[in-house]
Amino acid sequence: MSSPPDKLYFAYGRNLSLQHMATKCPNSQYVGRAMLLEYCWLFNERGHPNVIPRTSSSVHGLVFRVNGDDENSLDQSQDVQGGTYTKVFKELVLYPTSPELQLPIARLVDAVRNGAKMEAGEQEHHFEANVLVYLNETIVKRGRPRDEYLGPIRSGMKDATRLGIPEHFIRNSFQSMTPATAIRNINRRVLRPDSAQSAATEATRFRRRPFRTSGESRSRMFQREHVLRRERLHLPALAQPSLDQGLQIMAPPHVASPWLTGGLPYGDSTLHPSGQEETMHFY
């Protein structure tokens, strides 16, 4: 009995981590990066990464060639039988890497660890049909990420930028993944400090305690402080020491980036009819 044909698989979320992919799909081979048009990514209300339809938005990811064994492994890790994800086949904009860089996953891990910049060998992009994508079409409300995803996704975002995924997409993804949770935890400690020590710690971290201006309500004060803390908690404070200095995904929103145009604080890219990527609002 012949084995089923290989499939192209679109990875996002924690499967951007090459080490994670090497563990789950040891026979997979890197093909290139890709964009899923008219979709955006988020954590759904169950805490799982998901992609949902969104006009004028796109999701960047990596494409791998997987065999039947790897596909079965993906089915199990994505809990297809339990309904966490559904298998669908979508058309993507594929940016294939050069043939000599389409490496088996184990060699790709070594190449990226050694500092390879894979996008340098990219070929002409094209539309690629029938690419396997795991998503959930019914659980689409935004939620808080599960802790188990944060480490692999951070690692995956680092790998993804080395493979050519735009930095602005990574920056947006990091913003949606971590600061909201961090801000919630900070606000709990500010509003209900457990002790004088915790209050002193927060005062040191943020340099001052909340204060009310003349005629300002308490709710308005905390709303204003929430915004200020969000700025202070922005991505530079969440940077990991292991991240390369050349990986500019932690730049604050006011720092100019070649991926941002028109003065927008954030952007996402879609494919212009001319074939050029253009920048627009992410949400």
PDB file of C-alpha atoms in Angstrom:
ATOM      1  CA  MET A   1       0.000   0.000   0.000  1.00  0.00           C
ATOM      2  CA  SER A   2       1.476   3.353  -1.058  1.00  0.00           C
ATOM      3  CA  SER A   3       1.904   6.110   1.500  1.00  0.00           C
ATOM      4  CA  PRO A   4      -0.240   9.263   1.172  1.00  0.00           C
ATOM      5  CA  PRO A   5       1.339  12.144  -0.760  1.00  0.00           C
ATOM      6  CA  ASP A   6       3.202  14.850   1.104  1.00  0.00           C
ATOM      7  CA  LYS A   7       1.301  18.033   1.956  1.00  0.00           C
ATOM      8  CA  LEU A   8       2.258  21.653   2.444  1.00  0.00           C
ATOM      9  CA  TYR A   9       1.500  22.821   5.988  1.00  0.00           C
ATOM     10  CA  PHE A  10       1.141  26.452   7.160  1.00  0.00           C
ATOM     11  CA  ALA A  11       2.602  26.920  10.644  1.00  0.00           C
ATOM     12  CA  TYR A  12       1.736  29.795  12.979  1.00  0.00           C
ATOM     13  CA  GLY A  13       1.663  30.253  16.741  1.00  0.00           C
ATOM     14  CA  ARG A  14       3.965  27.912  18.643  1.00  0.00           C
ATOM     15  CA  ASN A  15       4.688  25.872  15.519  1.00  0.00           C
ATOM     16  CA  LEU A  16       6.807  28.784  14.325  1.00  0.00           C
ATOM     17  CA  SER A  17       9.347  27.413  16.809  1.00  0.00           C
ATOM     18  CA  LEU A  18      11.698  25.277  14.746  1.00  0.00           C
ATOM     19  CA  GLN A  19      12.663  23.180  17.752  1.00  0.00           C
ATOM     20  CA  HIS A  20       8.989  22.500  18.436  1.00  0.00           C
ATOM     21  CA  MET A  21       8.431  21.522  14.799  1.00  0.00           C
ATOM     22  CA  ALA A  22      11.511  19.278  14.855  1.00  0.00           C
ATOM     23  CA  THR A  23      10.019  17.432  17.821  1.00  0.00           C
ATOM     24  CA  LYS A  24       6.492  17.124  16.418  1.00  0.00           C
ATOM     25  CA  CYS A  25       7.358  16.645  12.731  1.00  0.00           C
ATOM     26  CA  PRO A  26      10.907  15.229  12.461  1.00  0.00           C
ATOM     27  CA  ASN A  27      10.481  14.399   8.767  1.00  0.00           C
ATOM     28  CA  SER A  28       9.273  17.849   7.713  1.00  0.00           C
ATOM     29  CA  GLN A  29      11.128  20.073   5.261  1.00  0.00           C
ATOM     30  CA  TYR A  30      11.131  23.868   5.173  1.00  0.00           C
ATOM     31  CA  VAL A  31       9.639  25.371   1.995  1.00  0.00           C
ATOM     32  CA  GLY A  32       9.385  29.107   2.705  1.00  0.00           C
ATOM     33  CA  ARG A  33       7.381  31.814   4.417  1.00  0.00           C
ATOM     34  CA  ALA A  34       3.809  32.663   3.469  1.00  0.00           C
ATOM     35  CA  MET A  35       0.861  35.006   4.023  1.00  0.00           C
ATOM     36  CA  LEU A  36      -2.703  33.891   4.680  1.00  0.00           C
ATOM     37  CA  LEU A  37      -4.725  36.785   3.270  1.00  0.00           C
ATOM     38  CA  GLU A  38      -7.951  38.138   4.767  1.00  0.00           C
ATOM     39  CA  TYR A  39      -7.238  36.495   8.140  1.00  0.00           C
ATOM     40  CA  CYS A  40      -5.849  37.680  11.458  1.00  0.00           C
ATOM     41  CA  TRP A  41      -4.426  35.678  14.337  1.00  0.00           C
ATOM     42  CA  LEU A  42      -5.383  35.794  18.003  1.00  0.00           C
ATOM     43  CA  PHE A  43      -5.755  33.684  21.118  1.00  0.00           C
ATOM     44  CA  ASN A  44      -9.336  32.472  21.318  1.00  0.00           C
ATOM     45  CA  GLU A  45     -11.460  32.295  24.453  1.00  0.00           C
ATOM     46  CA  ARG A  46     -10.017  28.865  25.303  1.00  0.00           C
ATOM     47  CA  GLY A  47      -6.498  30.283  25.189  1.00  0.00           C
ATOM     48  CA  HIS A  48      -5.428  28.591  21.938  1.00  0.00           C
ATOM     49  CA  PRO A  49      -3.789  30.385  18.985  1.00  0.00           C
ATOM     50  CA  ASN A  50      -6.255  30.730  16.134  1.00  0.00           C
ATOM     51  CA  VAL A  51      -6.725  32.477  12.801  1.00  0.00           C
ATOM     52  CA  ILE A  52     -10.072  34.022  11.921  1.00  0.00           C
ATOM     53  CA  PRO A  53     -11.387  35.876   8.850  1.00  0.00           C
ATOM     54  CA  ARG A  54     -10.561  39.590   8.911  1.00  0.00           C
ATOM     55  CA  THR A  55     -10.831  41.900   5.896  1.00  0.00           C
ATOM     56  CA  SER A  56      -7.662  43.781   4.913  1.00  0.00           C
ATOM     57  CA  SER A  57      -5.499  41.757   7.280  1.00  0.00           C
ATOM     58  CA  SER A  58      -3.098  38.858   6.868  1.00  0.00           C
ATOM     59  CA  VAL A  59      -1.280  36.253   8.921  1.00  0.00           C
ATOM     60  CA  HIS A  60       2.387  35.518   8.302  1.00  0.00           C
ATOM     61  CA  GLY A  61       3.713  32.028   8.896  1.00  0.00           C
ATOM     62  CA  LEU A  62       6.096  29.322   7.732  1.00  0.00           C
ATOM     63  CA  VAL A  63       5.349  26.545   5.253  1.00  0.00           C
ATOM     64  CA  PHE A  64       6.692  23.018   5.643  1.00  0.00           C
ATOM     65  CA  ARG A  65       6.341  19.900   3.544  1.00  0.00           C
ATOM     66  CA  VAL A  66       5.058  17.090   5.775  1.00  0.00           C
ATOM     67  CA  ASN A  67       4.524  13.392   5.151  1.00  0.00           C
ATOM     68  CA  GLY A  68       1.760  11.170   6.492  1.00  0.00           C
ATOM     69  CA  ASP A  69       3.491  10.461   9.805  1.00  0.00           C
ATOM     70  CA  ASP A  70       4.088  14.150  10.433  1.00  0.00           C
ATOM     71  CA  GLU A  71       0.486  14.969   9.552  1.00  0.00           C
ATOM     72  CA  ASN A  72      -0.754  12.363  12.030  1.00  0.00           C
ATOM     73  CA  SER A  73       1.498  13.879  14.676  1.00  0.00           C
ATOM     74  CA  LEU A  74       0.077  17.330  13.929  1.00  0.00           C
ATOM     75  CA  ASP A  75      -3.466  15.966  14.158  1.00  0.00           C
ATOM     76  CA  GLN A  76      -2.712  14.670  17.642  1.00  0.00           C
ATOM     77  CA  SER A  77      -0.885  17.754  18.906  1.00  0.00           C
ATOM     78  CA  GLN A  78      -3.612  20.027  17.511  1.00  0.00           C
ATOM     79  CA  ASP A  79      -6.314  17.801  19.050  1.00  0.00           C
ATOM     80  CA  VAL A  80      -8.303  17.493  15.841  1.00  0.00           C
ATOM     81  CA  GLN A  81     -10.308  14.581  17.209  1.00  0.00           C
ATOM     82  CA  GLY A  82     -11.231  16.564  20.326  1.00  0.00           C
ATOM     83  CA  GLY A  83     -12.371  19.559  18.296  1.00  0.00           C
ATOM     84  CA  THR A  84      -9.702  22.057  19.368  1.00  0.00           C
ATOM     85  CA  TYR A  85      -8.746  22.571  15.717  1.00  0.00           C
ATOM     86  CA  THR A  86     -10.176  21.711  12.315  1.00  0.00           C
ATOM     87  CA  LYS A  87      -8.125  20.865   9.232  1.00  0.00           C
ATOM     88  CA  VAL A  88      -8.791  23.099   6.233  1.00  0.00           C
ATOM     89  CA  PHE A  89      -6.941  23.770   3.002  1.00  0.00           C
ATOM     90  CA  LYS A  90      -6.321  27.371   2.000  1.00  0.00           C
ATOM     91  CA  GLU A  91      -4.653  29.365  -0.750  1.00  0.00           C
ATOM     92  CA  LEU A  92      -1.621  31.323   0.447  1.00  0.00           C
ATOM     93  CA  VAL A  93       0.891  33.755  -0.949  1.00  0.00           C
ATOM     94  CA  LEU A  94       4.075  31.679  -0.774  1.00  0.00           C
ATOM     95  CA  TYR A  95       7.602  33.098  -0.739  1.00  0.00           C
ATOM     96  CA  PRO A  96       9.624  29.931  -1.399  1.00  0.00           C
ATOM     97  CA  THR A  97      13.206  29.906  -0.278  1.00  0.00           C
ATOM     98  CA  SER A  98      15.844  28.804  -2.779  1.00  0.00           C
ATOM     99  CA  PRO A  99      16.086  25.021  -3.372  1.00  0.00           C
ATOM    100  CA  GLU A 100      19.407  24.735  -1.562  1.00  0.00           C
ATOM    101  CA  LEU A 101      17.828  26.311   1.536  1.00  0.00           C
ATOM    102  CA  GLN A 102      14.750  24.063   1.584  1.00  0.00           C
ATOM    103  CA  LEU A 103      16.271  22.016   4.374  1.00  0.00           C
ATOM    104  CA  PRO A 104      15.022  19.145   6.523  1.00  0.00           C
ATOM    105  CA  ILE A 105      13.861  20.503   9.853  1.00  0.00           C
ATOM    106  CA  ALA A 106      16.860  19.217  11.846  1.00  0.00           C
ATOM    107  CA  ARG A 107      19.324  20.963   9.527  1.00  0.00           C
ATOM    108  CA  LEU A 108      17.175  24.091   9.493  1.00  0.00           C
ATOM    109  CA  VAL A 109      17.348  24.289  13.292  1.00  0.00           C
ATOM    110  CA  ASP A 110      21.149  24.174  13.120  1.00  0.00           C
ATOM    111  CA  ALA A 111      21.276  26.750  10.315  1.00  0.00           C
ATOM    112  CA  VAL A 112      19.094  29.244  12.177  1.00  0.00           C
ATOM    113  CA  ARG A 113      21.024  28.713  15.409  1.00  0.00           C
ATOM    114  CA  ASN A 114      24.178  29.565  13.482  1.00  0.00           C
ATOM    115  CA  GLY A 115      22.673  32.871  12.363  1.00  0.00           C
ATOM    116  CA  ALA A 116      21.517  32.056   8.826  1.00  0.00           C
ATOM    117  CA  LYS A 117      19.286  34.695   7.185  1.00  0.00           C
ATOM    118  CA  MET A 118      17.095  32.536   5.003  1.00  0.00           C
ATOM    119  CA  GLU A 119      15.119  35.288   3.257  1.00  0.00           C
ATOM    120  CA  ALA A 120      18.214  36.223   1.252  1.00  0.00           C
ATOM    121  CA  GLY A 121      17.590  33.269  -1.057  1.00  0.00           C
ATOM    122  CA  GLU A 122      13.872  33.787  -1.642  1.00  0.00           C
ATOM    123  CA  GLN A 123      12.343  33.143  -5.041  1.00  0.00           C
ATOM    124  CA  GLU A 124       9.450  34.990  -6.711  1.00  0.00           C
ATOM    125  CA  HIS A 125       6.283  34.783  -4.621  1.00  0.00           C
ATOM    126  CA  HIS A 126       3.173  33.105  -6.016  1.00  0.00           C
ATOM    127  CA  PHE A 127      -0.245  31.861  -4.937  1.00  0.00           C
ATOM    128  CA  GLU A 128      -0.136  28.308  -3.604  1.00  0.00           C
ATOM    129  CA  ALA A 129      -3.410  26.390  -3.262  1.00  0.00           C
ATOM    130  CA  ASN A 130      -4.331  23.467  -0.993  1.00  0.00           C
ATOM    131  CA  VAL A 131      -2.059  24.328   1.920  1.00  0.00           C
ATOM    132  CA  LEU A 132      -3.013  22.637   5.198  1.00  0.00           C
ATOM    133  CA  VAL A 133      -4.042  25.031   7.986  1.00  0.00           C
ATOM    134  CA  TYR A 134      -5.284  24.147  11.472  1.00  0.00           C
ATOM    135  CA  LEU A 135      -7.893  26.569  12.835  1.00  0.00           C
ATOM    136  CA  ASN A 136     -11.119  26.735  14.803  1.00  0.00           C
ATOM    137  CA  GLU A 137     -14.056  28.263  12.943  1.00  0.00           C
ATOM    138  CA  THR A 138     -16.485  28.335  15.882  1.00  0.00           C
ATOM    139  CA  ILE A 139     -14.438  29.531  18.877  1.00  0.00           C
ATOM    140  CA  VAL A 140     -13.352  32.915  17.565  1.00  0.00           C
ATOM    141  CA  LYS A 141     -13.680  35.381  20.449  1.00  0.00           C
ATOM    142  CA  ARG A 142     -10.453  36.860  21.760  1.00  0.00           C
ATOM    143  CA  GLY A 143      -9.186  35.448  25.055  1.00  0.00           C
ATOM    144  CA  ARG A 144      -6.104  35.160  27.253  1.00  0.00           C
ATOM    145  CA  PRO A 145      -3.247  32.897  26.127  1.00  0.00           C
ATOM    146  CA  ARG A 146      -2.472  29.761  28.055  1.00  0.00           C
ATOM    147  CA  ASP A 147       0.893  29.854  29.773  1.00  0.00           C
ATOM    148  CA  GLU A 148       2.029  26.714  27.939  1.00  0.00           C
ATOM    149  CA  TYR A 149       2.066  28.636  24.641  1.00  0.00           C
ATOM    150  CA  LEU A 150       4.105  31.667  25.672  1.00  0.00           C
ATOM    151  CA  GLY A 151       7.589  30.115  25.720  1.00  0.00           C
ATOM    152  CA  PRO A 152       7.333  28.264  22.379  1.00  0.00           C
ATOM    153  CA  ILE A 153       5.706  31.273  20.689  1.00  0.00           C
ATOM    154  CA  ARG A 154       8.456  33.620  21.891  1.00  0.00           C
ATOM    155  CA  SER A 155      11.022  31.169  20.528  1.00  0.00           C
ATOM    156  CA  GLY A 156       9.037  30.825  17.306  1.00  0.00           C
ATOM    157  CA  MET A 157       8.866  34.569  16.747  1.00  0.00           C
ATOM    158  CA  LYS A 158      12.625  34.778  17.031  1.00  0.00           C
ATOM    159  CA  ASP A 159      13.032  31.967  14.476  1.00  0.00           C
ATOM    160  CA  ALA A 160      10.405  33.516  12.205  1.00  0.00           C
ATOM    161  CA  THR A 161      12.186  36.854  11.862  1.00  0.00           C
ATOM    162  CA  ARG A 162      15.364  35.055  10.837  1.00  0.00           C
ATOM    163  CA  LEU A 163      13.345  33.305   8.152  1.00  0.00           C
ATOM    164  CA  GLY A 164      12.026  36.583   6.771  1.00  0.00           C
ATOM    165  CA  ILE A 165       8.680  37.180   8.479  1.00  0.00           C
ATOM    166  CA  PRO A 166       8.228  40.978   8.809  1.00  0.00           C
ATOM    167  CA  GLU A 167       9.179  42.497  12.134  1.00  0.00           C
ATOM    168  CA  HIS A 168       6.007  44.589  12.369  1.00  0.00           C
ATOM    169  CA  PHE A 169       3.893  41.425  12.338  1.00  0.00           C
ATOM    170  CA  ILE A 170       6.032  39.926  15.100  1.00  0.00           C
ATOM    171  CA  ARG A 171       5.749  43.156  17.105  1.00  0.00           C
ATOM    172  CA  ASN A 172       1.959  43.166  16.764  1.00  0.00           C
ATOM    173  CA  SER A 173       1.836  39.509  17.740  1.00  0.00           C
ATOM    174  CA  PHE A 174       3.941  40.136  20.843  1.00  0.00           C
ATOM    175  CA  GLN A 175       1.733  43.044  21.826  1.00  0.00           C
ATOM    176  CA  SER A 176      -1.437  40.974  21.540  1.00  0.00           C
ATOM    177  CA  MET A 177       0.151  38.055  23.368  1.00  0.00           C
ATOM    178  CA  THR A 178       1.606  39.477  26.568  1.00  0.00           C
ATOM    179  CA  PRO A 179       1.026  43.065  27.690  1.00  0.00           C
ATOM    180  CA  ALA A 180      -2.716  42.765  28.389  1.00  0.00           C
ATOM    181  CA  THR A 181      -2.098  39.906  30.806  1.00  0.00           C
ATOM    182  CA  ALA A 182       0.812  41.730  32.410  1.00  0.00           C
ATOM    183  CA  ILE A 183      -1.223  44.907  32.793  1.00  0.00           C
ATOM    184  CA  ARG A 184      -4.071  42.981  34.428  1.00  0.00           C
ATOM    185  CA  ASN A 185      -1.689  41.492  36.952  1.00  0.00           C
ATOM    186  CA  ILE A 186      -0.078  44.871  37.629  1.00  0.00           C
ATOM    187  CA  ASN A 187      -3.454  46.534  38.124  1.00  0.00           C
ATOM    188  CA  ARG A 188      -4.469  43.858  40.618  1.00  0.00           C
ATOM    189  CA  ARG A 189      -1.390  44.615  42.682  1.00  0.00           C
ATOM    190  CA  VAL A 190      -1.859  48.392  42.404  1.00  0.00           C
ATOM    191  CA  LEU A 191      -5.550  48.329  43.317  1.00  0.00           C
ATOM    192  CA  ARG A 192      -5.257  45.607  45.981  1.00  0.00           C
ATOM    193  CA  PRO A 193      -1.642  45.518  47.214  1.00  0.00           C
ATOM    194  CA  ASP A 194      -1.010  42.461  49.368  1.00  0.00           C
ATOM    195  CA  SER A 195       1.395  44.315  51.621  1.00  0.00           C
ATOM    196  CA  ALA A 196       3.375  47.486  52.088  1.00  0.00           C
ATOM    197  CA  GLN A 197       6.285  45.714  50.427  1.00  0.00           C
ATOM    198  CA  SER A 198       4.312  45.054  47.223  1.00  0.00           C
ATOM    199  CA  ALA A 199       3.182  48.692  47.168  1.00  0.00           C
ATOM    200  CA  ALA A 200       6.768  49.850  47.544  1.00  0.00           C
ATOM    201  CA  THR A 201       7.841  47.517  44.749  1.00  0.00           C
ATOM    202  CA  GLU A 202       5.208  48.914  42.400  1.00  0.00           C
ATOM    203  CA  ALA A 203       6.117  52.497  43.315  1.00  0.00           C
ATOM    204  CA  THR A 204       9.746  51.775  42.515  1.00  0.00           C
ATOM    205  CA  ARG A 205       8.879  50.070  39.244  1.00  0.00           C
ATOM    206  CA  PHE A 206       6.599  52.781  37.962  1.00  0.00           C
ATOM    207  CA  ARG A 207       8.300  55.682  39.806  1.00  0.00           C
ATOM    208  CA  ARG A 208       5.042  57.042  41.161  1.00  0.00           C
ATOM    209  CA  ARG A 209       1.671  55.941  42.474  1.00  0.00           C
ATOM    210  CA  PRO A 210      -1.628  56.819  40.798  1.00  0.00           C
ATOM    211  CA  PHE A 211      -2.861  60.341  41.542  1.00  0.00           C
ATOM    212  CA  ARG A 212      -6.010  62.236  40.715  1.00  0.00           C
ATOM    213  CA  THR A 213      -6.018  65.568  38.965  1.00  0.00           C
ATOM    214  CA  SER A 214      -8.499  68.245  39.987  1.00  0.00           C
ATOM    215  CA  GLY A 215     -12.064  67.132  39.266  1.00  0.00           C
ATOM    216  CA  GLU A 216     -11.009  63.703  37.979  1.00  0.00           C
ATOM    217  CA  SER A 217     -13.045  60.663  39.004  1.00  0.00           C
ATOM    218  CA  ARG A 218     -11.416  57.515  40.356  1.00  0.00           C
ATOM    219  CA  SER A 219     -12.505  55.493  37.313  1.00  0.00           C
ATOM    220  CA  ARG A 220     -11.027  58.090  34.959  1.00  0.00           C
ATOM    221  CA  MET A 221      -7.806  58.145  36.998  1.00  0.00           C
ATOM    222  CA  PHE A 222      -7.365  54.383  36.723  1.00  0.00           C
ATOM    223  CA  GLN A 223      -8.213  54.470  33.025  1.00  0.00           C
ATOM    224  CA  ARG A 224      -5.468  57.061  32.489  1.00  0.00           C
ATOM    225  CA  GLU A 225      -3.013  55.105  34.638  1.00  0.00           C
ATOM    226  CA  HIS A 226      -3.870  51.954  32.689  1.00  0.00           C
ATOM    227  CA  VAL A 227      -2.797  53.646  29.457  1.00  0.00           C
ATOM    228  CA  LEU A 228       0.409  54.961  31.013  1.00  0.00           C
ATOM    229  CA  ARG A 229       1.307  51.555  32.406  1.00  0.00           C
ATOM    230  CA  ARG A 230       0.630  49.976  29.039  1.00  0.00           C
ATOM    231  CA  GLU A 231       3.208  52.333  27.562  1.00  0.00           C
ATOM    232  CA  ARG A 232       5.721  51.565  30.308  1.00  0.00           C
ATOM    233  CA  LEU A 233       5.037  47.841  29.996  1.00  0.00           C
ATOM    234  CA  HIS A 234       5.524  47.902  26.252  1.00  0.00           C
ATOM    235  CA  LEU A 235       7.668  45.362  24.498  1.00  0.00           C
ATOM    236  CA  PRO A 236      11.132  46.524  25.621  1.00  0.00           C
ATOM    237  CA  ALA A 237      10.251  45.566  29.200  1.00  0.00           C
ATOM    238  CA  LEU A 238       9.279  42.097  28.001  1.00  0.00           C
ATOM    239  CA  ALA A 239      12.439  41.452  26.008  1.00  0.00           C
ATOM    240  CA  GLN A 240      14.329  38.300  26.865  1.00  0.00           C
ATOM    241  CA  PRO A 241      18.127  38.403  27.367  1.00  0.00           C
ATOM    242  CA  SER A 242      18.525  35.612  24.835  1.00  0.00           C
ATOM    243  CA  LEU A 243      17.045  37.648  21.990  1.00  0.00           C
ATOM    244  CA  ASP A 244      19.623  38.816  19.465  1.00  0.00           C
ATOM    245  CA  GLN A 245      20.334  42.525  19.407  1.00  0.00           C
ATOM    246  CA  GLY A 246      19.620  42.502  15.703  1.00  0.00           C
ATOM    247  CA  LEU A 247      16.082  41.277  16.313  1.00  0.00           C
ATOM    248  CA  GLN A 248      14.180  44.557  16.462  1.00  0.00           C
ATOM    249  CA  ILE A 249      10.834  43.147  17.538  1.00  0.00           C
ATOM    250  CA  MET A 250      10.929  44.920  20.854  1.00  0.00           C
ATOM    251  CA  ALA A 251      11.096  48.515  19.588  1.00  0.00           C
ATOM    252  CA  PRO A 252       8.593  50.868  21.225  1.00  0.00           C
ATOM    253  CA  PRO A 253       5.795  52.043  18.920  1.00  0.00           C
ATOM    254  CA  HIS A 254       7.240  55.517  18.350  1.00  0.00           C
ATOM    255  CA  VAL A 255      10.489  54.138  16.903  1.00  0.00           C
ATOM    256  CA  ALA A 256      10.564  54.314  13.111  1.00  0.00           C
ATOM    257  CA  SER A 257      10.600  50.977  11.323  1.00  0.00           C
ATOM    258  CA  PRO A 258      11.036  50.208   7.615  1.00  0.00           C
ATOM    259  CA  TRP A 259       7.887  48.114   7.839  1.00  0.00           C
ATOM    260  CA  LEU A 260       5.744  51.019   9.037  1.00  0.00           C
ATOM    261  CA  THR A 261       4.530  53.761   6.730  1.00  0.00           C
ATOM    262  CA  GLY A 262       2.237  56.736   6.973  1.00  0.00           C
ATOM    263  CA  GLY A 263       2.938  57.324  10.668  1.00  0.00           C
ATOM    264  CA  LEU A 264       0.816  54.378  11.780  1.00  0.00           C
ATOM    265  CA  PRO A 265       1.795  53.046  15.223  1.00  0.00           C
ATOM    266  CA  TYR A 266       1.214  49.493  14.013  1.00  0.00           C
ATOM    267  CA  GLY A 267       0.481  47.903  10.707  1.00  0.00           C
ATOM    268  CA  ASP A 268      -0.166  44.684   8.909  1.00  0.00           C
ATOM    269  CA  SER A 269       0.581  43.855   5.333  1.00  0.00           C
ATOM    270  CA  THR A 270      -1.521  42.553   2.538  1.00  0.00           C
ATOM    271  CA  LEU A 271      -0.722  42.014  -1.100  1.00  0.00           C
ATOM    272  CA  HIS A 272      -1.422  44.916  -3.432  1.00  0.00           C
ATOM    273  CA  PRO A 273      -2.668  43.977  -6.948  1.00  0.00           C
ATOM    274  CA  SER A 274       0.686  45.201  -8.242  1.00  0.00           C
ATOM    275  CA  GLY A 275       2.420  42.487  -6.247  1.00  0.00           C
ATOM    276  CA  GLN A 276       3.853  44.886  -3.665  1.00  0.00           C
ATOM    277  CA  GLU A 277       3.129  44.626   0.040  1.00  0.00           C
ATOM    278  CA  GLU A 278       1.353  47.633   1.500  1.00  0.00           C
ATOM    279  CA  THR A 279       0.916  48.548   5.154  1.00  0.00           C
ATOM    280  CA  MET A 280      -2.418  49.083   6.870  1.00  0.00           C
ATOM    281  CA  HIS A 281      -4.016  48.840  10.295  1.00  0.00           C
ATOM    282  CA  PHE A 282      -3.621  45.474  11.996  1.00  0.00           C
ATOM    283  CA  TYR A 283      -7.009  45.547  13.704  1.00  0.00           C
TER     284      TYR A 283
END
